[in-house]
Coordinates of C-alpha atoms in Angstrom, one line a residue:
X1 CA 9.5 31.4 -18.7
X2 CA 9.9 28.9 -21.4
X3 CA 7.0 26.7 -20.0
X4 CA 5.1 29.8 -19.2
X5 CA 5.0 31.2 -22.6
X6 CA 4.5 27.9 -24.3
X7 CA 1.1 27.4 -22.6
X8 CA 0.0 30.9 -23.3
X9 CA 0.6 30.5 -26.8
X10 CA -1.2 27.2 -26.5
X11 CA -4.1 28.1 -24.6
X12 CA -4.7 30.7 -27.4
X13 CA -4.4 28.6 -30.3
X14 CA -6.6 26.3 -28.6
X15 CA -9.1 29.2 -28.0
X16 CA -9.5 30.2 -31.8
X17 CA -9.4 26.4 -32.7
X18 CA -12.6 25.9 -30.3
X19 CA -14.3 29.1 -31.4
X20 CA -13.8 27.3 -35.0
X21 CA -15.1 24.2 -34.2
X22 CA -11.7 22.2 -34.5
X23 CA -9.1 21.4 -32.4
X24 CA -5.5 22.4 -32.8
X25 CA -3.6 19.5 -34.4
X26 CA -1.0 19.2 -31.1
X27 CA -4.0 18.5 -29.0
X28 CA -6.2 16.3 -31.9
X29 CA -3.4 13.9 -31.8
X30 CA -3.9 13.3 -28.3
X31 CA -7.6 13.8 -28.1
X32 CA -10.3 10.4 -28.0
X33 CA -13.1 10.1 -30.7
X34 CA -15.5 11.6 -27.9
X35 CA -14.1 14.7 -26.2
X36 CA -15.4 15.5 -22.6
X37 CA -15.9 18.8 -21.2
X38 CA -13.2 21.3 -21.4
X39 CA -13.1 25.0 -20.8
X40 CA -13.5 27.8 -23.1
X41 CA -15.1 31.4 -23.5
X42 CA -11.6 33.3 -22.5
X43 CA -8.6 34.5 -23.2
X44 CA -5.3 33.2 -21.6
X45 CA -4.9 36.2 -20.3
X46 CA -7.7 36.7 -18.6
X47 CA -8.6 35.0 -15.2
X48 CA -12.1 35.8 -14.5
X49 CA -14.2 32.2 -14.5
X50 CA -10.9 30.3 -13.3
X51 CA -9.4 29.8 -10.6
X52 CA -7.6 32.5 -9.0
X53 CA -3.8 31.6 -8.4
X54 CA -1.8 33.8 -10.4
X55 CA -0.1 37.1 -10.5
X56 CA 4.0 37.6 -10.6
X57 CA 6.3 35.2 -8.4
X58 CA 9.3 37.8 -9.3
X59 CA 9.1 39.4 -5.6
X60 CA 10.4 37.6 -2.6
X61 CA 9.4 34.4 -1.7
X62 CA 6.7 34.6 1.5
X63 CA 6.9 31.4 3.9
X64 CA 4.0 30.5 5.6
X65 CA 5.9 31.5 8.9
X66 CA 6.1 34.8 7.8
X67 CA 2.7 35.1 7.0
X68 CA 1.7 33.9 10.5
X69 CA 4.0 36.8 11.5
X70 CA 2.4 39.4 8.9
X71 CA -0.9 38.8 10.2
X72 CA -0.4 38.5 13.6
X73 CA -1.0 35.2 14.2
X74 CA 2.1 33.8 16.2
X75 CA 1.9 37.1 18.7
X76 CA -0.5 37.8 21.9
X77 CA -3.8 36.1 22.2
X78 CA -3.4 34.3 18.7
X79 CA -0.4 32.6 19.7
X80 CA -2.0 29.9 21.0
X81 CA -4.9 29.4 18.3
X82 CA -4.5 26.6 15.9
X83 CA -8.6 26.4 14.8
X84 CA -9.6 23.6 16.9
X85 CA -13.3 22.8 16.6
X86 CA -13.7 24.7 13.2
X87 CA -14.7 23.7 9.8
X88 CA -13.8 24.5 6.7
X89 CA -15.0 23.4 3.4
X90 CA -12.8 23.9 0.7
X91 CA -14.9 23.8 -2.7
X92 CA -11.4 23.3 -5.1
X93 CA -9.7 20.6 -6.9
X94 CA -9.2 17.9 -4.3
X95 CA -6.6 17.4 -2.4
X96 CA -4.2 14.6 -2.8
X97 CA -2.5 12.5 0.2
X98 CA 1.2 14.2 -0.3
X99 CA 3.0 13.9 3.2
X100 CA 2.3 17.6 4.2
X101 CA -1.4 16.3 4.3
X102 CA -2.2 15.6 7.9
X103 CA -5.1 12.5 6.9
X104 CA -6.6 13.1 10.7
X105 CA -7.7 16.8 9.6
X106 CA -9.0 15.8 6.0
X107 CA -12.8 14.6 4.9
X108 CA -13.7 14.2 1.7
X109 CA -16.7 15.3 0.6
X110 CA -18.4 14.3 -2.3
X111 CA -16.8 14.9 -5.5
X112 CA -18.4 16.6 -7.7
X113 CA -16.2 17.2 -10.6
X114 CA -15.9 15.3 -14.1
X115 CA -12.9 13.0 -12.8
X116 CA -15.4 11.5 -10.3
X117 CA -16.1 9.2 -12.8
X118 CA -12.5 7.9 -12.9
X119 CA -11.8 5.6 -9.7
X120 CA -8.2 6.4 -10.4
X121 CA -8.7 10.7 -10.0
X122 CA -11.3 10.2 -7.3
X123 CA -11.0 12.7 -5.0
X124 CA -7.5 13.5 -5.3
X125 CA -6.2 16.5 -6.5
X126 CA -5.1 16.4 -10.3
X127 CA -4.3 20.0 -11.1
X128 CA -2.3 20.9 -7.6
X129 CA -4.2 23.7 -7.1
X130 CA -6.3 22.6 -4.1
X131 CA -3.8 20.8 -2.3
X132 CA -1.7 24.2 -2.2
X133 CA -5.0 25.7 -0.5
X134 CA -5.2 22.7 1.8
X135 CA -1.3 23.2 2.7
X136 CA -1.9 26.8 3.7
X137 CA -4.5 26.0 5.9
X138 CA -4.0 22.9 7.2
X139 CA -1.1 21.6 6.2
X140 CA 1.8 19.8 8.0
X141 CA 5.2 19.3 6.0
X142 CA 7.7 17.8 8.2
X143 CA 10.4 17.8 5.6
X144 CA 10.6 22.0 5.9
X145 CA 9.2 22.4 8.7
X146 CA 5.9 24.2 7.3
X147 CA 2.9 24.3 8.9
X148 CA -0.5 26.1 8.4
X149 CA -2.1 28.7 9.8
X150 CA -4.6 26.8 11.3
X151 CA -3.5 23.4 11.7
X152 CA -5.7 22.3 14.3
X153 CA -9.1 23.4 11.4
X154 CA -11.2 20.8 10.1
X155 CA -10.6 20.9 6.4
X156 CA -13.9 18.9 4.1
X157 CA -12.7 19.0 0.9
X158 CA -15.3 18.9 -1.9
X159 CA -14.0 18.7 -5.3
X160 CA -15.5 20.4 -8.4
X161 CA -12.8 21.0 -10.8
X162 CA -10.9 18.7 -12.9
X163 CA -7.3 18.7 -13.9
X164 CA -7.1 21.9 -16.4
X165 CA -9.8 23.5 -14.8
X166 CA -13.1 22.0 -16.0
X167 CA -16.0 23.0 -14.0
X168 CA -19.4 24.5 -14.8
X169 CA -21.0 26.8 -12.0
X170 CA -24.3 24.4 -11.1
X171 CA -21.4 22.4 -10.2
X172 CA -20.2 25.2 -8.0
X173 CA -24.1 25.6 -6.9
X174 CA -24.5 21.7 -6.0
X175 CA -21.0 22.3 -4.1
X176 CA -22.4 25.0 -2.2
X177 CA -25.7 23.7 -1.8
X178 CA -24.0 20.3 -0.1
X179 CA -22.2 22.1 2.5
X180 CA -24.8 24.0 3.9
X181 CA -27.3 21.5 4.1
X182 CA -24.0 18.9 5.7
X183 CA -22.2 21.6 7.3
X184 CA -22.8 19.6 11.1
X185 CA -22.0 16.4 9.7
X186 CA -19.0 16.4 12.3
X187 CA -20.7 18.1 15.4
X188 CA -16.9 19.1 16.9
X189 CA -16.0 20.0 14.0
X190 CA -19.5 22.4 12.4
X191 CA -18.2 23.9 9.4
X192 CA -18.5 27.6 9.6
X193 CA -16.2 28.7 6.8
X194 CA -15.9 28.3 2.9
X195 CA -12.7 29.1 1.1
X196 CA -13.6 30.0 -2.2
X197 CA -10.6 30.6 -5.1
X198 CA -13.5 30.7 -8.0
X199 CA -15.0 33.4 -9.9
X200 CA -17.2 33.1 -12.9
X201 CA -16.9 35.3 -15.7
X202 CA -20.5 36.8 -15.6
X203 CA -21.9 40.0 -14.0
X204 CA -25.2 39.0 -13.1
X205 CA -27.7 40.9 -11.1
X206 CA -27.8 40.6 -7.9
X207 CA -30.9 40.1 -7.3
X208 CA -31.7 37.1 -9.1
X209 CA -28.7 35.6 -9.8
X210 CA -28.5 31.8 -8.8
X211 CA -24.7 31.7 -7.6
X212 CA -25.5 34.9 -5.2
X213 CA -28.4 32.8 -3.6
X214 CA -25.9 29.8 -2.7
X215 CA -23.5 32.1 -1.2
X216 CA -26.2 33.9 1.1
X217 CA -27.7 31.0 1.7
X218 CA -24.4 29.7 3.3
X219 CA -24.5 33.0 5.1
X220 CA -27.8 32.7 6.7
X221 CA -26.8 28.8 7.9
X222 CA -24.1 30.5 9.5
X223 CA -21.0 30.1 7.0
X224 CA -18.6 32.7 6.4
X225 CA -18.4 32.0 2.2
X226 CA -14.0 33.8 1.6
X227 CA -13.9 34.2 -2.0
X228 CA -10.9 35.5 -3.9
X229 CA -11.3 39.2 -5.6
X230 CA -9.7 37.6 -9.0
X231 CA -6.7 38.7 -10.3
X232 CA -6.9 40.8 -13.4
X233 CA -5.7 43.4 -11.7
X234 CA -5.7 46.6 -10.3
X235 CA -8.1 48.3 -13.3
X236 CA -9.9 45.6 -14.2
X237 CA -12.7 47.5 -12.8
X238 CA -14.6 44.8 -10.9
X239 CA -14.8 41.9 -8.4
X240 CA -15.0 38.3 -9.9
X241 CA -18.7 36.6 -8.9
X242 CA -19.3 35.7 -6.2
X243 CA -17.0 37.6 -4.6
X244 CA -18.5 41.0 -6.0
X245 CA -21.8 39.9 -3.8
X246 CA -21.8 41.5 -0.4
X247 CA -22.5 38.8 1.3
X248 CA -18.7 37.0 0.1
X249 CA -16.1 38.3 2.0
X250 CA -14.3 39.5 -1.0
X251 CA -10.2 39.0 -0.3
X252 CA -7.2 40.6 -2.5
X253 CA -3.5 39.9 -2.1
X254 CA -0.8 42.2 -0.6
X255 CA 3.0 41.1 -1.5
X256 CA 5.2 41.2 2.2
X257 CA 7.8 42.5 0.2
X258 CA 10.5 39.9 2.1
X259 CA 9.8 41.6 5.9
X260 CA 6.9 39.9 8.5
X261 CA 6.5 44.0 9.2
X262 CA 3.6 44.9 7.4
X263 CA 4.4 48.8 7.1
X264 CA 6.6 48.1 4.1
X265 CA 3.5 45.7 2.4
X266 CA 2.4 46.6 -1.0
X267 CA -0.6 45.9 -3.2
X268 CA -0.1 43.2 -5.6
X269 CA -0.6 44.6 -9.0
X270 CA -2.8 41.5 -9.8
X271 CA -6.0 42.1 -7.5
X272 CA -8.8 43.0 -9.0
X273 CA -9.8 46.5 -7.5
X274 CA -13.0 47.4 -8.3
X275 CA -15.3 51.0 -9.6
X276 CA -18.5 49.7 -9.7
X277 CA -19.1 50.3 -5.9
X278 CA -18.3 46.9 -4.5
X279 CA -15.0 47.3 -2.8
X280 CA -12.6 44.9 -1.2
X281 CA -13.9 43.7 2.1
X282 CA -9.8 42.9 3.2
X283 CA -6.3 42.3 2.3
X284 CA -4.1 39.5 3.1
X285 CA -0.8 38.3 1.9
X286 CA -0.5 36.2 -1.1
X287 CA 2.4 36.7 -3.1
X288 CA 5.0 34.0 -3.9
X289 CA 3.8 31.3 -0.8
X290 CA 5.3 28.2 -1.0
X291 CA 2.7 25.6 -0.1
X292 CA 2.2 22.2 -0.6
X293 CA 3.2 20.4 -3.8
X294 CA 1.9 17.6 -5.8
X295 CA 4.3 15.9 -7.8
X296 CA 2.8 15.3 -11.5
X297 CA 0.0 17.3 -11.4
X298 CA -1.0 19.8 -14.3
X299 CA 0.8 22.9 -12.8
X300 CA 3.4 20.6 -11.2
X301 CA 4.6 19.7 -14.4
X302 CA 4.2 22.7 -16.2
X303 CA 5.8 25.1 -13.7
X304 CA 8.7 23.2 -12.6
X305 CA 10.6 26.2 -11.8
X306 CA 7.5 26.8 -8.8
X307 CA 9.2 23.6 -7.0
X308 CA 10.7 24.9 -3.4
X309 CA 12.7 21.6 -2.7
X310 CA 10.4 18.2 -3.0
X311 CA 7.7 19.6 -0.8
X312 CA 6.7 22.5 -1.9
X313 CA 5.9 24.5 -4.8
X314 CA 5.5 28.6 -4.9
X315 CA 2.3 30.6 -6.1
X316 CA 0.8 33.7 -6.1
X317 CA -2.7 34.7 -6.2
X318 CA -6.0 35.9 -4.7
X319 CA -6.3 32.1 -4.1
X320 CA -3.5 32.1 -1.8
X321 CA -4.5 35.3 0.2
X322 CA -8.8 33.7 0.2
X323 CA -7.0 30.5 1.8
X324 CA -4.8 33.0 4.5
X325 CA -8.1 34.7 5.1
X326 CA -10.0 31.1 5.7
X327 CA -7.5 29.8 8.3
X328 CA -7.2 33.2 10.2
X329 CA -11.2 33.2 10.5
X330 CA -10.8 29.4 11.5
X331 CA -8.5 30.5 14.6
X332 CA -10.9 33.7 15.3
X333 CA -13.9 31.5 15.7
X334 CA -11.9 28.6 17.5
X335 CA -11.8 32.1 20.4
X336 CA -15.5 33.5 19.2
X337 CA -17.4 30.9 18.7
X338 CA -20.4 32.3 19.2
X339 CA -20.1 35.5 15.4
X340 CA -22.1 35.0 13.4
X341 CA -21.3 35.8 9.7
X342 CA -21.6 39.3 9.8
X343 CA -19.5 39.7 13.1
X344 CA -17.0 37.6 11.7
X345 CA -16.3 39.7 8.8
X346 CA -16.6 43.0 10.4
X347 CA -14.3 42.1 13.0
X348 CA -11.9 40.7 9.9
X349 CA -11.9 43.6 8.1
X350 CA -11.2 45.7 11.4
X351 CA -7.2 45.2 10.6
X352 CA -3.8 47.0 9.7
X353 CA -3.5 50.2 7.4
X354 CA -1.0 49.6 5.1
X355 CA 1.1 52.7 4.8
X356 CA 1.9 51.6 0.8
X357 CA -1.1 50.3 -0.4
X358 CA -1.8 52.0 -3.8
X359 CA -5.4 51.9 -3.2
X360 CA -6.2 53.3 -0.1
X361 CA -9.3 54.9 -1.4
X362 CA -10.4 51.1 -1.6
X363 CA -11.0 51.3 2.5
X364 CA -9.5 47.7 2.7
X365 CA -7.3 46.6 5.5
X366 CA -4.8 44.2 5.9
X367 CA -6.1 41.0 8.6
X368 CA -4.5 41.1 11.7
X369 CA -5.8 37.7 14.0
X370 CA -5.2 40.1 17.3
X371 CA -7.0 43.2 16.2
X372 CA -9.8 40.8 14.7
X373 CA -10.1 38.7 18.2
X374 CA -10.4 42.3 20.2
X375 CA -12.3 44.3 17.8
X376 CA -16.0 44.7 18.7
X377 CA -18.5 43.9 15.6
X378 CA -19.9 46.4 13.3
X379 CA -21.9 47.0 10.5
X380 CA -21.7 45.3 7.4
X381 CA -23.4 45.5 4.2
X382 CA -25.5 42.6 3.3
X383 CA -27.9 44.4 0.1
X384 CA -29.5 42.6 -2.2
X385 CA -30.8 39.3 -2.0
X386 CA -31.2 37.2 -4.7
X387 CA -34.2 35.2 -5.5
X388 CA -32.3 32.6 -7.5
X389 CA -34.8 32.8 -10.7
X390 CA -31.8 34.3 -13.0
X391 CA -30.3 32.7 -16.1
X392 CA -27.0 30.8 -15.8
X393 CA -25.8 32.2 -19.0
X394 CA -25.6 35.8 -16.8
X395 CA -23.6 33.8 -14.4
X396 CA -21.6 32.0 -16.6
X397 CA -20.3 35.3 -19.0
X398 CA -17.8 33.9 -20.7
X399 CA -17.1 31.3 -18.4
X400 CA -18.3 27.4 -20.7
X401 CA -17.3 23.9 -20.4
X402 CA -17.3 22.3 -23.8
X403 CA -17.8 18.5 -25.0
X404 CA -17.1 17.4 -28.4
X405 CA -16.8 21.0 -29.2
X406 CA -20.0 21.5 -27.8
X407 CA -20.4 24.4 -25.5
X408 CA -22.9 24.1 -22.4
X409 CA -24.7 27.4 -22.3
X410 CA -29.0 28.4 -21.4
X411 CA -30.6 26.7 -18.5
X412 CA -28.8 23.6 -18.4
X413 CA -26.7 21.9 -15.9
X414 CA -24.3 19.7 -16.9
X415 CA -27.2 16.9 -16.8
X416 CA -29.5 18.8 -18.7
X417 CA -32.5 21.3 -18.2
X418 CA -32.3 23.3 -14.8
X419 CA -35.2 24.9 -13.5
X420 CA -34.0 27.6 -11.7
X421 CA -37.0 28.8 -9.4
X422 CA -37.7 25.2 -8.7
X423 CA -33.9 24.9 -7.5
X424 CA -34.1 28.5 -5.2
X425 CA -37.2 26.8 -3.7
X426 CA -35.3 24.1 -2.3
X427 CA -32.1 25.8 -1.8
X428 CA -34.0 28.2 0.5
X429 CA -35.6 24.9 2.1
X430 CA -31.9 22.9 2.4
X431 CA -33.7 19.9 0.2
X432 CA -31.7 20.7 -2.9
X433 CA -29.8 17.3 -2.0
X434 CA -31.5 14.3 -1.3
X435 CA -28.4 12.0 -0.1
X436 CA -26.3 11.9 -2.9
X437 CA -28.7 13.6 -5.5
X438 CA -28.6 17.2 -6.3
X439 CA -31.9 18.3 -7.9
X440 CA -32.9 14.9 -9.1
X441 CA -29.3 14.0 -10.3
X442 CA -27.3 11.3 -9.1
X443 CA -23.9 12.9 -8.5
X444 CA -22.4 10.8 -5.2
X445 CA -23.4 8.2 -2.9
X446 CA -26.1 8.8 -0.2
X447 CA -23.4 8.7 3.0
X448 CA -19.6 8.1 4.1
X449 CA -18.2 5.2 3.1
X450 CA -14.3 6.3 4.9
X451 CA -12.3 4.7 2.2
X452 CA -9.7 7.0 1.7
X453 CA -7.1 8.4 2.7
X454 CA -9.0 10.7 4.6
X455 CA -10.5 10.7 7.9
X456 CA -13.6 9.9 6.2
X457 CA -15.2 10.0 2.7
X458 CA -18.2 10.7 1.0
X459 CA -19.1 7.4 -1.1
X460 CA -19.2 8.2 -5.2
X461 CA -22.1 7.4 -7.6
X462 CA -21.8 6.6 -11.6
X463 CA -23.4 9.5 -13.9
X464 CA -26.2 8.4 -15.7
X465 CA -25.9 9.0 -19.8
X466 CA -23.1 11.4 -20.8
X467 CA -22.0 14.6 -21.7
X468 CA -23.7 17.4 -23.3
X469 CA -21.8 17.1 -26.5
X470 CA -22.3 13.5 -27.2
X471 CA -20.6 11.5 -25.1
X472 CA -21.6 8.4 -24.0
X473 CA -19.3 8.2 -21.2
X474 CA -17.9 10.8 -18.7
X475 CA -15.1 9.1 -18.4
X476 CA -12.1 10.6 -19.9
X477 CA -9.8 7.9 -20.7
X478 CA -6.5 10.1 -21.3
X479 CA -6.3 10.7 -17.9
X480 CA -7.6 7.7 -16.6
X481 CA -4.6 6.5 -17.0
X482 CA -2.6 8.7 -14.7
X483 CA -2.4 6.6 -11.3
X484 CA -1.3 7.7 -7.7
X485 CA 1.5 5.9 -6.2
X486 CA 1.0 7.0 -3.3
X487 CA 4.0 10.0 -3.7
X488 CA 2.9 11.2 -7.1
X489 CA 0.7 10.7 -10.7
X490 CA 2.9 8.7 -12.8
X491 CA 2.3 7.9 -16.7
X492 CA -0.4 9.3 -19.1
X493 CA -0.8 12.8 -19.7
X494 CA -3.3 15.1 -18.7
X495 CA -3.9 16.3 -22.1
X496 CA -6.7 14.1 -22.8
X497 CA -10.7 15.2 -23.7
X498 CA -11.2 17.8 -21.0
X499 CA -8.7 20.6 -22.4
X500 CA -9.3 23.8 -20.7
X501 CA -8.5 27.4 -22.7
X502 CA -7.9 29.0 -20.0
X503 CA -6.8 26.9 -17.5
X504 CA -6.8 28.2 -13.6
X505 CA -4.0 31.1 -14.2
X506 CA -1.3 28.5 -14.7
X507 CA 0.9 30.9 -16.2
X508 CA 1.9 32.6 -13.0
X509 CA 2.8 29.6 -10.8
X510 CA 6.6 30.3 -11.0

């Protein structure tokens, strides 16, 4: 609680110090002349524009066993389901080569974040927060036994966000953009399945916002895009973006209350439920899951009473129920192949009344694999396509990355001036990358290069220039000096130029 409270307190001194144009003198100290991007616009409090891990870890823990059990994975038909022959791309913070990792089931995509430019924080997962997802879906920890729910999946990790939660959303658009137009870059293996724990902290209009058009894009290439609801909670009022677009599959978190019976399952009073007409598509647990852990990263460190032995570390979130709600699809289409988008969620969200959900006006159901694999598809609603023309301010809201106190904001990527029609143009045409260049950029190499850890790897490309704010490098060397061992980041700190203000709902890993 101490550690908790500490970086609340923190995050909001370092919100009024940004809004000033200074930095607070605990983080000055450790700060370089040129500061990179960091993360500002909200409170630490709120969780919309982060990513969406938080919400009490008071209530019993859930072990991925039980939620196998919960959601009817381990019984009848599902039994024998592990996901073999499905993709998913998980757009997050990396994933880092912890035991639990199974390196056959892992491709790195390119990574997109600001630590690409670091050789040293390549790839691998800095903040813990995408490893946890990997863990639930894929992972493989023969210390306690815990396995995924589909452990047979594909998982191609593409990373975007940084070690306290840097990432601007045309990074989230280029991330997008890549897996549709690589999505059969392993032909056994096609993805057909994005888990998503982002939301932005905009409310754009549908139909011209930019980050709607790169999810239904992924929908009409045949990708199911599972994005987390967000977790302010229950009268928040709204959906986070994208997952308030109808063609998400929009996923909030039930707590299993200690039983694998789902009659005694609640609603976790962190969901966001929503009164602006988009409802929850489904539920699916995601309360206090112990998942994979990565020893020395950002919420490793700060949370250390999250830590379930050496292994594992516990947290609670829409996050965790979007990643649940991946894996399950992952075994559904390993038996359907042939659903489309729209039959895959409609046979998803064909699942489990739960007799104590507080909000069963919403009309969402708890998955269940069995009911989903026998359900016949119906109608979903798909309204509003975008055109992509929209500014990325609407999309942003209050969601900025800042360098050298300066904040990105207008039509700019994090490279400069985006033209937003140009970009919906060749989204619409899969031409928005060319190789490894997004839109002109340079961001990655222009193939696989396999030297990883993973089964294969996307090769990475320096940045040209620097940062919005002045910069005349990307690279952050506070962090840079964090190295892998191969177990864990040892040295450094991770307090360096890219500070976040609100960091990915850190203050509820516990």
């Amino acid at each position: 609680m101490r550690a908790r409270n500490s970086l609340r307190r923190r995050a909001r001194m370092a919100t009024a110090a940004i809004a000033a144009g200074v930095l607070p003198l605990a983080l000055a100290a450790a700060a370089p002349a040129q500061a990179a991007p960091t993360r500002a616009g909200l409170g630490a409090d709120d969780w919309s524009g982060i990513w969406l891990s938080n919400g009490g870890t008071t209530s019993a823990t859930t072990t991925l066993a039980q939620v196998r059990t919960t959601i009817g994975a381990d019984t009848g038909a599902a039994r024998s389901l592990t996901g073999k022959g499905v993709g998913i791309a998980l757009i997050d913070t990396g994933v880092a080569p912890v035991p639990g990792i199974p390196a056959a089931q892992v491709v790195n995509g390119p990574d997109l974040s600001f630590e690409s430019q670091s050789g040293s924080l390549r790839y691998l997962d800095t903040y813990g927060h995408g490893t946890h997802m990997a863990g639930i879906i894929i992972g493989n920890d023969a210390a306690t036994g815990t396995r995924g729910i589909a452990p047979g999946a594909k998982l191609t990790s593409i990373k975007v966000g940084t070690a306290n939660g840097a990432v601007d959303v045309t990074q989230m658009i280029a991330a997008i953009d890549w897996v549709v137009e690589n999505r059969n870059h392993d032909p056994l293996n096609p993805i057909k399945v994005i888990s998503l724990s982002y939301g932005t902290g905009g409310n754009p209009t549908v139909w011209n916002d930019p980050l709607s058009l790169a999810v239904q894009q992924a929908w009409k290439a045949g990708i199911m895009v599972v994005a987390a609801a967000g977790n302010q909670g229950n009268g928040y009022g709204k959906l986070t973006h994208p997952a308030a677009d109808y063609y998400a599959l929009s996923v909030g978190a039930t707590a299993p209350n200690g039983t694998t019976d789902p009659a005694d399952d609640t609603l976790t009073s962190f969901t966001n439920l929503s009164t602006n007409g988009r409802p929850l598509d489904l539920l699916a647990p995601g309360s206090s899951i112990p998942s994979l852990r990565v020893p020395g990263s950002n919420v490793d460190n700060g949370f250390p009473s999250a830590r379930v032995g050496d292994t594992l570390f516990r947290g609670s979130g829409t996050s965790q129920a979007a990643a649940v709600t991946a894996a399950a699809a992952a075994l559904v289409l390993q038996a359907r192949p042939a659903l489309t988008p729209g039959q895959l969620k409609s046979v998803l969200m064909q699942g489990v009344w739960l007799p104590k959900l507080l909000a069963g006006g919403q009309g969402a159901k708890q998955i269940d694999v069995n009911m989903a694999l026998a359900a016949t598809p119906g109608q979903t609603w798909t309204s509003g396509d975008s055109d992509g023309s929209g500014t990325l301010e609407a999309t942003r809201g209050s969601s900025h990355v800042v360098a050298n106190n300066v904040t990105l904001t207008g039509q700019k990527s994090i490279f400069g001036p985006f033209d937003t029609t140009a970009w919906a143009a060749r989204t619409k045409a899969e031409t928005a990358w060319s190789g490894g260049t997004w839109m002109g950029h340079r961001m990655a190499a222009d193939g696989w290069t396999g030297t990883s850890y993973a089964s294969k790897t996307w090769g990475p490309a320096t940045w040209a220039g620097g940062a919005w704010g002045g910069t005349s490098s990307w690279t952050d060397p506070a962090w840079s000096g964090r190295t892998w061992n191969g177990r864990f980041w040892a040295a450094g700190t991770w307090t360096g130029r890219f500070w976040a203000s609100d960091d990915w709902s850190t203050g509820y890993w516990g």
